[in-house]
Every structure is written in structure tokens, then in C-alpha cells.
Amino acid sequence: MPKDRAPTRIQKKNRAAIIEAALNVFSAHGFRGATVDQIAAEAGLSKPNLLYYFPSKEAIHTALLSGLLDVWLAPLHDLDETGDPLQEILSYVHRKLQMSRELPRESRLFANELVQGAPRIHQALSNDLRVLVDEKSEILTQWMDQGKIARLHPHHLIFSIWALTQHYADFDVQVRAILGDEDPFEGAEPFIDTLYRKLLTP
Amino acid sequence: MPKDRAPTRIQKKNRAAIIEAALNVFSAHGFRGATVDQIAAEAGLSKPNLLYYFPSKEAIHTALLSGLLDVWLAPLHDLDETGDPLQEILSYVHRKLQMSRELPRESRLFANELVQGAPRIHQALSNDLRVLVDEKSEILTQWMDQGKIARLHPHHLIFSIWALTQHYADFDVQVRAILGDEDPFEGAEPFIDTLYRKLLTP
DNA sequence: TCTTGATTTGACCATCTGGTCAAACTCACG
DNA sequence: CGTGAGTTTGACCAGATGGTCAAATCAAGA
């Protein structure tokens, strides 16, 4: 494996190519369904060469997930206590839907992991994620106390946003099978916007 | 393989045990992640014995999925044109949530398949499911035309019900990691009920 | 250019996995 | 009971898969 000095030009390029390839393969087939050969081929490397950069399949998966977790949680992280409640929430919803549209592989990567019991990221869920959600739920509760938005269970409000937005990335095949040629997000955007405006009006 | 006469007592028992075991294993690990040995062990059979009842892993999966599809779609199928619009929809939502609570393995089985592009049930999606959804969307549209419920994109309304209810089964680990000891459905039920009452009010 | 560390690879290995098969065993029924 | 169909299994196979290794090749600074 490469020494842990400053990464060389080649190391940067190949590590990036591997992570990109791994995202493709893991998101499409899940951890178990992905093969190292597949990832290597997609990254344009031989299998031993790939394993020169990452010690194992598991290590690639871990690196990929932990690298993405921040990106994935950024929109919720940005929910601003001092902003306008309805606008803040609608903006969060909007960003999440945008991510389903633009980063569907990332969404499916997490979906794959979660639906199988999250054996490799259970840690992060019970710690980082839980803390973040509790923190933001606190803000939501304050807004409700102040009568700025309707009173609802804050955790379930957040779950609903995840469910409604990620559905379009995770179950893309199903959505498209039903909508046919229609662009899913064309209709999803106003639908979800209306939903939260109605729901959150006190 | 057993002849296709009337199934014997033993055939009935073992086929049922295999399907039950397959549901456990496939829903927890996905098609690729499940092994025939695992299913056989769970069913209390040896691998060759299992393969005496089903010709292949694929065949078990297919039998399982097609056997469940009807159960899975029954609630939507039962949406009744002649009933009270709001009550009909709320009742559908309620049944779907109930299914997430009582049949989480079934939900995850489909989720696993869908999130990986539904390679084995694409057929059913584009045919049966699409027809059913189009048919029920027609009813929803009529209700909207009659001013009985708010005007919304009917397909996305249905998607939202799937997303909100199945989320609790499919991403159970995540939900529980955040809620801690709290029963997810305790809070989900009133939340989702409120959501659809507000959303559907014209 | 030369040297040294970084990079790449062909060959290989152990294990897992889906599936086969012939032989053995069990059961229901005449 | 005896017998033939139904059921079960140990042994086995071929291919896939994660991972290793020594040898070969390459790249960049002295």
C-alpha cells in the first residue's frame, strides 16, 4: 500500500477513480452484490492494482460512506434557527429533493446499506446522525412552541422529508415505470412543496 | 423435483418452510447477499434437499415475490370508488402503515429489489402495477374534479403514501437509531394521519 | 543518466457458492 | 409386510470471488 506521505499525483487520481467507480458499483448492487473486479474494471485498474490503494473491499466501502456522510447531512446541518421557519424547512426539503435528482447513486448507496440493517454504519447512525437530528428537532419544537409552524412530532416530520424526497432516487425504477416518459421531479417538486406548506401551516 | 401431482403433506410443509426461510434471508440480505445454504439452514433442510423442491435460488426468489405481490398490492386494489374519498384514502394509508408494522420483511424484500433496479420484477412494475396505479389515479382525479379532495398530482399522491409508510419498515434501523426506545408507529400513525387530512382538505 | 521508491501486473491461492448426482432412506398403501 | 414412489443426503464439481506476492515497470529527483 502507498506510504502515508503527501499523496502523489497518481495516488490522487487513482484513489478518486476508485471511489467514483465504487460509488457506481456499490449503489447499483449493494455491498455483497458488488465485486472487486467490477470496481477495478470501472476504475480502469487491475484488481491487484486497486488493492494496492485500498487494503480490502470493506475499506473501499467504508472510505466511500464516511466521505459521503457529511455531504449527505449538510442540508439538515444548515437548517438555521434564526431563519424564517417555513422558509427554512421548505428550503431543506428542496435541497433534499435536489439531491435525489442530482445524486441518486449516493442516495441508493445509503438505502442499500440501511435496508439491510446498516451493518457497516450502525455506529454513525446512533451517534452523529442521532445527535444532529435531536439538535434540529429542538429547533423545530421551538418554532412550534412559538406558533410559527403547526405542532407535529419533530422526528416524524424529519422522517417524512427523508422518505418523500429519497423515494424518488431510491425507487427510481418504480417511479419511472409508473410515470412513463413524464419527468418524476417535474411533478414531485410542486407536490411536495404544497404538501409541506399545508402541513406546516398552524 | 417433485412430480406435479397433488402435493403431499411433506411437500406442503417443506415448500412453506422454504418460502418462509427465503423471506427472512432475502429481505435481510438481498438476492445476491443471500445464500442457498443460509436459506436451507433456516428452513431446516440440507441444500440438496432444498434444491429438490425448487430448481434454483432464482426460482425461490421468483416464487416468493410473485406470491407476495398480490398481498402487497391488495390495499390499493381495495380503494373503493364508491366510498367516502377522504376515508378511503386514510384507510389506504392506515393499511399501508399497518403492513409496514406487521410485514416489514415483505417491505424490505421489495425495497431490496427496487433499490437495485428491480432486475427480477421489472416486468410486473411496468404492467400490473402501472395498470393498477393508473386505474386508481383515475378515481383520485374524479374525486378532485368533484371537489371532494384537494387537487394534487394523483401519481405523486400515491408515491407519497408508499414513501411515508414503507419508510418505517425499510429504514427501520435508522428510525430506531434516532427514536431510541420510542415505538416508531406510536408517533407515525397520528403524524401521517394529520398530514393527509391537511393535505387532502380542498 | 541513474537510482530509488512508487506503481502495476500475471500467476496464484483458499474459500465460498450454486448446483449435480447416485445412493440411501422413508413413507403410504395394496 | 413388500414395493414403488417420494424424500434426503454425502460427496463432489465448476466457476466466482476476495485477497496475496514476487517480479517487472515506471517516474521523478539528484
CSV table of C-alpha atoms (C1' of nucleotides) in Angstrom, one decimal:
chain,number,residue,atom,x,y,z
A,1,MET,CA,0.0,0.0,0.0
A,2,PRO,CA,1.2,3.6,-0.6
A,3,LYS,CA,3.1,5.2,2.2
A,4,ASP,CA,1.3,7.9,4.1
A,5,ARG,CA,3.3,10.8,2.9
A,6,ALA,CA,1.7,13.5,0.9
A,7,PRO,CA,-0.2,11.7,-1.9
A,8,THR,CA,1.4,11.7,-5.3
A,9,ARG,CA,-0.4,12.9,-8.4
A,10,ILE,CA,-1.0,9.3,-9.4
A,11,GLN,CA,-2.3,8.4,-6.0
A,12,LYS,CA,-4.8,11.2,-6.1
A,13,LYS,CA,-6.0,10.3,-9.5
A,14,ASN,CA,-6.4,6.6,-8.8
A,15,ARG,CA,-8.0,7.0,-5.4
A,16,ALA,CA,-10.5,9.3,-6.9
A,17,ALA,CA,-11.2,6.9,-9.7
A,18,ILE,CA,-11.7,4.1,-7.3
A,19,ILE,CA,-14.1,6.0,-5.1
A,20,GLU,CA,-16.1,7.1,-8.1
A,21,ALA,CA,-16.2,3.5,-9.5
A,22,ALA,CA,-17.1,2.2,-6.1
A,23,LEU,CA,-20.0,4.6,-5.9
A,24,ASN,CA,-21.3,3.3,-9.2
A,25,VAL,CA,-21.0,-0.3,-8.3
A,26,PHE,CA,-22.0,-0.4,-4.6
A,27,SER,CA,-25.0,1.8,-5.2
A,28,ALA,CA,-26.2,-0.4,-8.0
A,29,HIS,CA,-25.6,-3.8,-6.4
A,30,GLY,CA,-25.1,-3.3,-2.7
A,31,PHE,CA,-22.0,-4.3,-0.8
A,32,ARG,CA,-22.4,-8.0,-1.2
A,33,GLY,CA,-23.5,-7.8,-4.8
A,34,ALA,CA,-20.5,-5.7,-5.8
A,35,THR,CA,-17.3,-7.4,-6.8
A,36,VAL,CA,-13.8,-6.0,-6.5
A,37,ASP,CA,-13.1,-7.0,-10.1
A,38,GLN,CA,-16.1,-4.9,-11.2
A,39,ILE,CA,-14.9,-1.9,-9.3
A,40,ALA,CA,-11.4,-2.3,-10.6
A,41,ALA,CA,-12.6,-2.6,-14.2
A,42,GLU,CA,-14.9,0.5,-13.8
A,43,ALA,CA,-11.9,2.4,-12.4
A,44,GLY,CA,-9.7,1.3,-15.2
A,45,LEU,CA,-7.3,-0.7,-12.9
A,46,SER,CA,-6.4,-4.3,-12.4
A,47,LYS,CA,-7.6,-5.9,-9.3
A,48,PRO,CA,-4.2,-6.2,-7.6
A,49,ASN,CA,-3.6,-2.6,-8.5
A,50,LEU,CA,-6.8,-1.5,-6.9
A,51,LEU,CA,-5.9,-3.4,-3.8
A,52,TYR,CA,-2.6,-1.5,-3.7
A,53,TYR,CA,-4.6,1.6,-2.9
A,54,PHE,CA,-7.2,0.1,-0.6
A,55,PRO,CA,-6.5,-2.9,1.6
A,56,SER,CA,-9.9,-4.6,1.0
A,57,LYS,CA,-13.4,-4.3,-0.4
A,58,GLU,CA,-14.6,-3.4,3.0
A,59,ALA,CA,-12.1,-0.5,3.2
A,60,ILE,CA,-13.3,1.0,-0.1
A,61,HIS,CA,-16.9,0.8,1.1
A,62,THR,CA,-16.0,2.5,4.4
A,63,ALA,CA,-14.0,5.2,2.8
A,64,LEU,CA,-16.8,5.9,0.4
A,65,LEU,CA,-19.5,6.0,3.0
A,66,SER,CA,-17.6,8.2,5.5
A,67,GLY,CA,-16.6,10.5,2.8
A,68,LEU,CA,-20.2,11.0,1.8
A,69,LEU,CA,-21.9,11.2,5.1
A,70,ASP,CA,-21.0,14.9,5.5
A,71,VAL,CA,-22.3,15.8,2.1
A,72,TRP,CA,-25.4,13.8,2.8
A,73,LEU,CA,-26.2,15.5,6.1
A,74,ALA,CA,-25.2,19.0,5.0
A,75,PRO,CA,-28.7,20.2,4.2
A,76,LEU,CA,-30.1,19.3,7.6
A,77,HIS,CA,-27.0,20.7,9.2
A,78,ASP,CA,-27.7,24.0,7.5
A,79,LEU,CA,-31.2,24.3,8.9
A,80,ASP,CA,-30.9,27.7,10.5
A,81,GLU,CA,-32.5,28.5,13.8
A,82,THR,CA,-32.5,32.2,13.1
A,83,GLY,CA,-34.2,32.0,9.6
A,84,ASP,CA,-37.9,32.1,8.8
A,85,PRO,CA,-39.3,28.7,10.0
A,86,LEU,CA,-41.4,27.8,6.9
A,87,GLN,CA,-38.8,29.0,4.5
A,88,GLU,CA,-36.0,27.1,6.3
A,89,ILE,CA,-38.0,23.9,6.2
A,90,LEU,CA,-39.1,24.3,2.6
A,91,SER,CA,-35.5,25.1,1.7
A,92,TYR,CA,-34.3,21.9,3.4
A,93,VAL,CA,-37.0,19.9,1.6
A,94,HIS,CA,-36.0,21.5,-1.7
A,95,ARG,CA,-32.3,20.7,-1.2
A,96,LYS,CA,-33.1,17.1,-0.3
A,97,LEU,CA,-35.2,16.7,-3.4
A,98,GLN,CA,-32.5,18.3,-5.5
A,99,MET,CA,-30.0,15.7,-4.1
A,100,SER,CA,-32.3,12.9,-5.1
A,101,ARG,CA,-32.3,14.3,-8.6
A,102,GLU,CA,-28.6,15.0,-8.8
A,103,LEU,CA,-27.0,12.4,-6.5
A,104,PRO,CA,-29.2,9.4,-6.9
A,105,ARG,CA,-26.3,7.0,-6.6
A,106,GLU,CA,-25.4,8.4,-3.2
A,107,SER,CA,-29.0,8.0,-2.1
A,108,ARG,CA,-29.1,4.4,-3.2
A,109,LEU,CA,-25.8,3.7,-1.6
A,110,PHE,CA,-27.2,4.6,1.8
A,111,ALA,CA,-30.6,3.0,1.0
A,112,ASN,CA,-28.8,-0.3,0.2
A,113,GLU,CA,-27.0,-0.1,3.4
A,114,LEU,CA,-30.0,0.8,5.6
A,115,VAL,CA,-32.4,-1.6,4.1
A,116,GLN,CA,-30.1,-4.4,5.1
A,117,GLY,CA,-29.8,-3.3,8.6
A,118,ALA,CA,-26.9,-0.9,8.2
A,119,PRO,CA,-24.3,-3.5,9.4
A,120,ARG,CA,-21.4,-1.2,8.4
A,121,ILE,CA,-22.7,2.2,9.6
A,122,HIS,CA,-24.8,1.5,12.6
A,123,GLN,CA,-22.2,3.4,14.6
A,124,ALA,CA,-22.7,6.6,12.7
A,125,LEU,CA,-26.5,6.4,12.9
A,126,SER,CA,-26.7,6.0,16.7
A,127,ASN,CA,-24.1,8.8,17.2
A,128,ASP,CA,-23.6,11.6,14.7
A,129,LEU,CA,-27.0,11.3,13.0
A,130,ARG,CA,-28.9,10.9,16.2
A,131,VAL,CA,-27.3,14.0,17.7
A,132,LEU,CA,-27.8,16.0,14.6
A,133,VAL,CA,-31.5,15.1,14.4
A,134,ASP,CA,-32.1,15.7,18.1
A,135,GLU,CA,-30.5,19.1,17.8
A,136,LYS,CA,-32.6,20.1,14.8
A,137,SER,CA,-35.7,18.7,16.3
A,138,GLU,CA,-35.1,21.0,19.2
A,139,ILE,CA,-35.2,24.0,16.8
A,140,LEU,CA,-38.4,22.7,15.2
A,141,THR,CA,-40.0,22.3,18.6
A,142,GLN,CA,-39.2,25.9,19.5
A,143,TRP,CA,-40.8,27.1,16.3
A,144,MET,CA,-43.9,25.1,17.1
A,145,ASP,CA,-43.9,26.5,20.7
A,146,GLN,CA,-43.8,29.9,19.2
A,147,GLY,CA,-46.7,29.1,16.9
A,148,LYS,CA,-44.6,29.7,13.8
A,149,ILE,CA,-45.4,26.3,12.4
A,150,ALA,CA,-48.0,23.6,13.1
A,151,ARG,CA,-47.4,21.4,16.1
A,152,LEU,CA,-46.1,18.0,14.9
A,153,HIS,CA,-43.8,15.3,16.1
A,154,PRO,CA,-40.5,16.8,15.0
A,155,HIS,CA,-38.7,13.4,14.5
A,156,HIS,CA,-41.5,12.2,12.3
A,157,LEU,CA,-41.5,15.5,10.4
A,158,ILE,CA,-37.9,14.9,9.5
A,159,PHE,CA,-38.5,11.3,8.6
A,160,SER,CA,-41.3,12.4,6.3
A,161,ILE,CA,-38.9,14.7,4.5
A,162,TRP,CA,-36.3,11.9,4.0
A,163,ALA,CA,-39.0,9.5,2.9
A,164,LEU,CA,-40.7,11.8,0.4
A,165,THR,CA,-37.5,13.0,-1.2
A,166,GLN,CA,-35.3,10.0,-1.2
A,167,HIS,CA,-38.1,7.8,-2.5
A,168,TYR,CA,-37.5,9.4,-6.0
A,169,ALA,CA,-33.9,8.3,-6.0
A,170,ASP,CA,-34.1,5.0,-4.2
A,171,PHE,CA,-37.1,3.7,-6.0
A,172,ASP,CA,-36.5,5.4,-9.3
A,173,VAL,CA,-37.3,2.4,-11.4
A,174,GLN,CA,-40.7,2.0,-9.9
A,175,VAL,CA,-41.5,5.7,-10.2
A,176,ARG,CA,-40.4,5.7,-13.8
A,177,ALA,CA,-42.3,2.5,-14.6
A,178,ILE,CA,-45.4,4.2,-13.5
A,179,LEU,CA,-44.9,7.7,-14.8
A,180,GLY,CA,-43.6,6.6,-18.2
A,181,ASP,CA,-42.0,9.5,-20.0
A,182,GLU,CA,-43.0,12.1,-17.5
A,183,ASP,CA,-40.1,13.6,-15.6
A,184,PRO,CA,-40.6,12.5,-11.9
A,185,PHE,CA,-39.2,15.7,-10.4
A,186,GLU,CA,-41.3,17.9,-12.6
A,187,GLY,CA,-44.4,16.8,-10.6
A,188,ALA,CA,-42.7,15.9,-7.3
A,189,GLU,CA,-41.4,19.4,-6.7
A,190,PRO,CA,-44.7,21.2,-6.6
A,191,PHE,CA,-46.4,18.3,-4.9
A,192,ILE,CA,-44.0,18.1,-2.0
A,193,ASP,CA,-43.9,21.9,-1.8
A,194,THR,CA,-47.7,22.1,-1.5
A,195,LEU,CA,-47.7,19.2,1.0
A,196,TYR,CA,-45.3,20.9,3.4
A,197,ARG,CA,-47.0,24.3,3.1
A,198,LYS,CA,-50.3,22.8,4.0
A,199,LEU,CA,-48.8,20.6,6.7
A,200,LEU,CA,-46.8,23.3,8.4
A,201,THR,CA,-49.5,26.0,8.4
A,202,PRO,CA,-50.6,26.2,12.0
B,1,MET,CA,-38.0,-32.5,-8.3
B,2,PRO,CA,-41.5,-33.5,-7.0
B,3,LYS,CA,-44.0,-34.5,-9.6
B,4,ASP,CA,-46.7,-32.1,-10.3
B,5,ARG,CA,-49.5,-34.2,-8.9
B,6,ALA,CA,-51.3,-33.0,-5.8
B,7,PRO,CA,-48.6,-32.0,-3.3
B,8,THR,CA,-48.0,-34.5,-0.5
B,9,ARG,CA,-48.1,-33.5,3.2
B,10,ILE,CA,-44.3,-33.3,3.2
B,11,GLN,CA,-44.2,-31.2,0.1
B,12,LYS,CA,-46.6,-28.7,1.5
B,13,LYS,CA,-44.7,-28.4,4.8
B,14,ASN,CA,-41.3,-28.1,3.2
B,15,ARG,CA,-42.3,-25.7,0.5
B,16,ALA,CA,-43.9,-23.5,3.1
B,17,ALA,CA,-40.8,-23.7,5.3
B,18,ILE,CA,-38.6,-22.7,2.3
B,19,ILE,CA,-40.7,-19.7,1.4
B,20,GLU,CA,-40.7,-18.6,5.0
B,21,ALA,CA,-36.9,-19.0,5.3
B,22,ALA,CA,-36.4,-17.3,2.0
B,23,LEU,CA,-38.4,-14.3,3.1
B,24,ASN,CA,-36.2,-14.0,6.1
B,25,VAL,CA,-32.9,-14.3,4.2
B,26,PHE,CA,-33.7,-12.4,1.0
B,27,SER,CA,-35.3,-9.5,2.9
B,28,ALA,CA,-32.3,-9.2,5.2
B,29,HIS,CA,-29.5,-9.6,2.6
B,30,GLY,CA,-31.0,-9.0,-0.8
B,31,PHE,CA,-30.9,-11.6,-3.6
B,32,ARG,CA,-27.1,-11.5,-4.2
B,33,GLY,CA,-26.3,-11.4,-0.5
B,34,ALA,CA,-28.5,-14.4,0.3
B,35,THR,CA,-27.0,-17.9,0.0
B,36,VAL,CA,-28.8,-21.1,-0.7
B,37,ASP,CA,-27.1,-22.7,2.3
B,38,GLN,CA,-28.5,-20.0,4.5
B,39,ILE,CA,-32.0,-20.5,3.3
B,40,ALA,CA,-31.7,-24.2,3.6
B,41,ALA,CA,-30.4,-24.0,7.2
B,42,GLU,CA,-33.1,-21.6,8.1
B,43,ALA,CA,-35.7,-23.9,6.7
B,44,GLY,CA,-34.2,-26.9,8.5
B,45,LEU,CA,-33.2,-28.7,5.3
B,46,SER,CA,-29.9,-29.6,3.6
B,47,LYS,CA,-29.0,-27.7,0.5
B,48,PRO,CA,-29.6,-30.6,-1.9
B,49,ASN,CA,-32.9,-31.2,-0.2
B,50,LEU,CA,-33.9,-27.6,-0.7
B,51,LEU,CA,-33.0,-27.8,-4.4
B,52,TYR,CA,-35.2,-30.9,-4.7
B,53,TYR,CA,-38.2,-28.5,-4.1
B,54,PHE,CA,-37.0,-25.5,-6.1
B,55,PRO,CA,-34.8,-25.9,-9.1
B,56,SER,CA,-32.6,-22.8,-8.2
B,57,LYS,CA,-32.1,-19.8,-6.0
B,58,GLU,CA,-33.7,-17.7,-8.6
B,59,ALA,CA,-36.8,-19.9,-8.6
B,60,ILE,CA,-37.2,-19.5,-4.9
B,61,HIS,CA,-36.9,-15.7,-5.2
B,62,THR,CA,-39.4,-15.6,-8.0
B,63,ALA,CA,-41.9,-17.8,-6.2
B,64,LEU,CA,-41.6,-15.7,-3.2
B,65,LEU,CA,-42.0,-12.4,-5.0
B,66,SER,CA,-44.9,-13.4,-7.1
B,67,GLY,CA,-46.7,-15.0,-4.2
B,68,LEU,CA,-46.4,-11.7,-2.3
B,69,LEU,CA,-47.2,-9.2,-5.0
B,70,ASP,CA,-51.0,-9.7,-4.5
B,71,VAL,CA,-50.8,-9.3,-0.8
B,72,TRP,CA,-48.7,-6.2,-1.3
B,73,LEU,CA,-51.0,-4.5,-3.6
B,74,ALA,CA,-54.3,-5.5,-2.0
B,75,PRO,CA,-54.8,-2.3,-0.1
B,76,LEU,CA,-54.5,-0.2,-3.1
B,77,HIS,CA,-56.7,-2.6,-5.0
B,78,ASP,CA,-59.3,-2.2,-2.4
B,79,LEU,CA,-59.5,1.6,-2.8
B,80,ASP,CA,-63.2,2.0,-3.4
B,81,GLU,CA,-64.6,4.5,-5.9
B,82,THR,CA,-67.9,4.5,-4.2
B,83,GLY,CA,-66.6,5.1,-0.7
B,84,ASP,CA,-66.0,8.5,1.0
B,85,PRO,CA,-62.9,9.9,-0.6
B,86,LEU,CA,-61.1,11.1,2.5
B,87,GLN,CA,-62.0,8.0,4.4
B,88,GLU,CA,-61.0,5.7,1.6
B,89,ILE,CA,-57.6,7.4,1.3
B,90,LEU,CA,-57.0,7.5,5.0
B,91,SER,CA,-57.9,3.9,5.2
B,92,TYR,CA,-55.5,3.0,2.5
B,93,VAL,CA,-52.7,4.9,4.3
B,94,HIS,CA,-53.6,3.2,7.5
B,95,ARG,CA,-53.5,-0.2,6.0
B,96,LYS,CA,-50.1,0.5,4.4
B,97,LEU,CA,-48.7,1.7,7.7
B,98,GLN,CA,-50.1,-1.4,9.3
B,99,MET,CA,-48.3,-3.5,6.8
B,100,SER,CA,-45.0,-1.8,7.5
B,101,ARG,CA,-45.5,-2.7,11.1
B,102,GLU,CA,-46.6,-6.2,10.6
B,103,LEU,CA,-44.9,-7.2,7.4
B,104,PRO,CA,-41.6,-5.4,7.5
B,105,ARG,CA,-39.7,-8.3,5.9
B,106,GLU,CA,-42.0,-8.2,2.9
B,107,SER,CA,-41.5,-4.5,2.6
B,108,ARG,CA,-37.7,-4.8,2.7
B,109,LEU,CA,-37.8,-7.7,0.2
B,110,PHE,CA,-39.4,-5.3,-2.3
B,111,ALA,CA,-37.2,-2.4,-1.3
B,112,ASN,CA,-34.1,-4.5,-1.8
B,113,GLU,CA,-35.2,-5.5,-5.2
B,114,LEU,CA,-36.3,-2.0,-6.2
B,115,VAL,CA,-33.3,-0.1,-5.0
B,116,GLN,CA,-31.1,-2.3,-7.2
B,117,GLY,CA,-33.1,-1.5,-10.3
B,118,ALA,CA,-35.7,-4.3,-9.9
B,119,PRO,CA,-33.8,-6.7,-12.3
B,120,ARG,CA,-36.2,-9.5,-11.5
B,121,ILE,CA,-39.6,-7.8,-11.3
B,122,HIS,CA,-39.3,-5.0,-13.9
B,123,GLN,CA,-42.0,-6.8,-15.9
B,124,ALA,CA,-44.5,-6.7,-13.1
B,125,LEU,CA,-43.9,-3.0,-12.4
B,126,SER,CA,-44.4,-1.9,-16.0
B,127,ASN,CA,-47.5,-4.0,-16.4
B,128,ASP,CA,-49.7,-5.0,-13.4
B,129,LEU,CA,-48.5,-2.2,-11.1
B,130,ARG,CA,-48.7,0.5,-13.7
B,131,VAL,CA,-52.2,-0.5,-14.7
B,132,LEU,CA,-53.4,-0.6,-11.1
B,133,VAL,CA,-51.9,2.8,-10.3
B,134,ASP,CA,-53.4,4.3,-13.4
B,135,GLU,CA,-56.8,2.9,-12.6
B,136,LYS,CA,-56.7,4.2,-9.0
B,137,SER,CA,-55.3,7.6,-10.1
B,138,GLU,CA,-58.3,7.9,-12.3
B,139,ILE,CA,-60.5,7.6,-9.3
B,140,LEU,CA,-58.5,10.1,-7.3
B,141,THR,CA,-58.8,12.5,-10.2
B,142,GLN,CA,-62.5,12.2,-10.3
B,143,TRP,CA,-62.7,13.0,-6.6
B,144,MET,CA,-60.6,16.0,-7.2
B,145,ASP,CA,-62.8,17.1,-10.1
B,146,GLN,CA,-65.8,16.8,-7.8
B,147,GLY,CA,-64.0,18.9,-5.2
B,148,LYS,CA,-64.1,16.1,-2.7
B,149,ILE,CA,-60.4,16.3,-2.0
B,150,ALA,CA,-57.7,18.9,-2.8
B,151,ARG,CA,-56.3,18.9,-6.4
B,152,LEU,CA,-52.9,17.2,-6.5
B,153,HIS,CA,-50.9,15.1,-8.9
B,154,PRO,CA,-52.5,11.7,-8.3
B,155,HIS,CA,-49.4,9.6,-9.0
B,156,HIS,CA,-47.3,11.6,-6.7
B,157,LEU,CA,-50.1,11.4,-4.0
B,158,ILE,CA,-49.8,7.6,-4.3
B,159,PHE,CA,-46.0,7.8,-4.3
B,160,SER,CA,-46.1,9.8,-1.1
B,161,ILE,CA,-48.2,7.2,0.6
B,162,TRP,CA,-45.8,4.5,-0.3
B,163,ALA,CA,-42.8,6.6,0.7
B,164,LEU,CA,-44.2,7.7,4.1
B,165,THR,CA,-45.4,4.3,5.2
B,166,GLN,CA,-42.8,2.0,3.8
B,167,HIS,CA,-40.0,4.2,5.2
B,168,TYR,CA,-40.8,2.8,8.6
B,169,ALA,CA,-40.2,-0.8,7.5
B,170,ASP,CA,-37.4,-0.3,5.0
B,171,PHE,CA,-35.3,2.0,7.1
B,172,ASP,CA,-36.3,0.6,10.4
B,173,VAL,CA,-32.7,0.7,11.8
B,174,GLN,CA,-32.3,4.3,11.1
B,175,VAL,CA,-35.7,5.2,12.5
B,176,ARG,CA,-35.0,3.3,15.7
B,177,ALA,CA,-31.5,4.6,16.0
B,178,ILE,CA,-33.0,8.1,16.2
B,179,LEU,CA,-36.1,7.4,18.2
B,180,GLY,CA,-34.3,5.2,20.8
B,181,ASP,CA,-36.9,3.3,22.9
B,182,GLU,CA,-39.9,5.2,21.5
B,183,ASP,CA,-42.2,3.0,19.3
B,184,PRO,CA,-41.9,4.4,15.8
B,185,PHE,CA,-45.5,3.6,14.9
B,186,GLU,CA,-46.9,5.3,18.0
B,187,GLY,CA,-45.8,8.6,16.6
B,188,ALA,CA,-46.0,7.8,12.9
B,189,GLU,CA,-49.7,6.9,12.9
B,190,PRO,CA,-51.0,10.3,14.1
B,191,PHE,CA,-48.4,12.2,12.2
B,192,ILE,CA,-49.3,10.6,8.9
B,193,ASP,CA,-53.0,10.8,9.6
B,194,THR,CA,-52.7,14.6,10.3
B,195,LEU,CA,-50.6,15.0,7.2
B,196,TYR,CA,-53.1,13.5,4.9
B,197,ARG,CA,-56.1,15.2,6.5
B,198,LYS,CA,-54.4,18.6,6.0
B,199,LEU,CA,-53.1,17.8,2.5
B,200,LEU,CA,-56.4,16.4,1.2
B,201,THR,CA,-58.6,19.2,2.5
B,202,PRO,CA,-59.6,21.2,-0.5
C,1,DT,C1',21.5,9.4,-16.6
C,2,DC,C1',21.0,6.8,-12.6
C,3,DT,C1',18.8,5.4,-8.5
C,4,DT,C1',15.2,4.6,-5.6
C,5,DG,C1',10.7,4.5,-4.2
C,6,DA,C1',6.1,4.2,-6.3
C,7,DT,C1',3.2,1.7,-9.3
C,8,DT,C1',1.5,-2.2,-11.9
C,9,DT,C1',0.6,-6.9,-13.0
C,10,DG,C1',0.4,-12.1,-14.1
C,11,DA,C1',0.1,-16.0,-11.6
C,12,DC,C1',-1.7,-18.0,-7.9
C,13,DC,C1',-4.5,-19.4,-3.6
C,14,DA,C1',-8.3,-20.5,-0.3
C,15,DT,C1',-12.8,-20.1,0.3
C,16,DC,C1',-17.5,-19.6,-1.0
C,17,DT,C1',-21.3,-20.6,-3.7
C,18,DG,C1',-24.8,-22.5,-6.8
C,19,DG,C1',-25.8,-26.7,-8.4
C,20,DT,C1',-25.5,-32.1,-9.6
C,21,DC,C1',-25.8,-37.0,-8.7
C,22,DA,C1',-26.1,-41.5,-7.3
C,23,DA,C1',-27.1,-43.9,-3.5
C,24,DA,C1',-29.7,-44.4,0.7
C,25,DC,C1',-33.6,-43.9,3.3
C,26,DT,C1',-38.8,-43.2,4.3
C,27,DC,C1',-43.5,-43.4,3.7
C,28,DA,C1',-48.1,-44.8,2.1
C,29,DC,C1',-50.7,-48.2,0.5
C,30,DG,C1',-52.1,-52.6,-1.5
D,1,DC,C1',-45.1,-56.9,5.1
D,2,DG,C1',-43.4,-55.5,0.4
D,3,DT,C1',-42.9,-52.3,-3.0
D,4,DG,C1',-42.5,-48.3,-5.7
D,5,DA,C1',-42.7,-43.5,-5.4
D,6,DG,C1',-41.3,-39.8,-2.7
D,7,DT,C1',-37.6,-37.8,0.1
D,8,DT,C1',-33.0,-37.0,1.9
D,9,DT,C1',-28.0,-36.7,1.9
D,10,DG,C1',-22.8,-37.1,1.5
D,11,DA,C1',-19.6,-36.3,-1.9
D,12,DC,C1',-18.5,-33.8,-5.5
D,13,DC,C1',-17.8,-30.1,-9.3
D,14,DA,C1',-17.0,-25.7,-11.7
D,15,DG,C1',-16.9,-21.1,-11.5
D,16,DA,C1',-16.7,-16.8,-8.9
D,17,DT,C1',-14.5,-14.1,-5.6
D,18,DG,C1',-11.5,-11.7,-2.1
D,19,DG,C1',-7.0,-11.4,-1.5
D,20,DT,C1',-1.6,-12.3,-1.9
D,21,DC,C1',3.1,-12.0,-3.8
D,22,DA,C1',7.2,-11.6,-6.2
D,23,DA,C1',8.7,-9.8,-10.1
D,24,DA,C1',8.5,-6.2,-13.6
D,25,DT,C1',7.8,-1.4,-14.9
D,26,DC,C1',7.6,3.5,-14.3
D,27,DA,C1',8.6,8.2,-12.6
D,28,DA,C1',11.0,11.9,-10.6
D,29,DG,C1',14.7,14.0,-8.2
D,30,DA,C1',19.8,14.1,-7.6
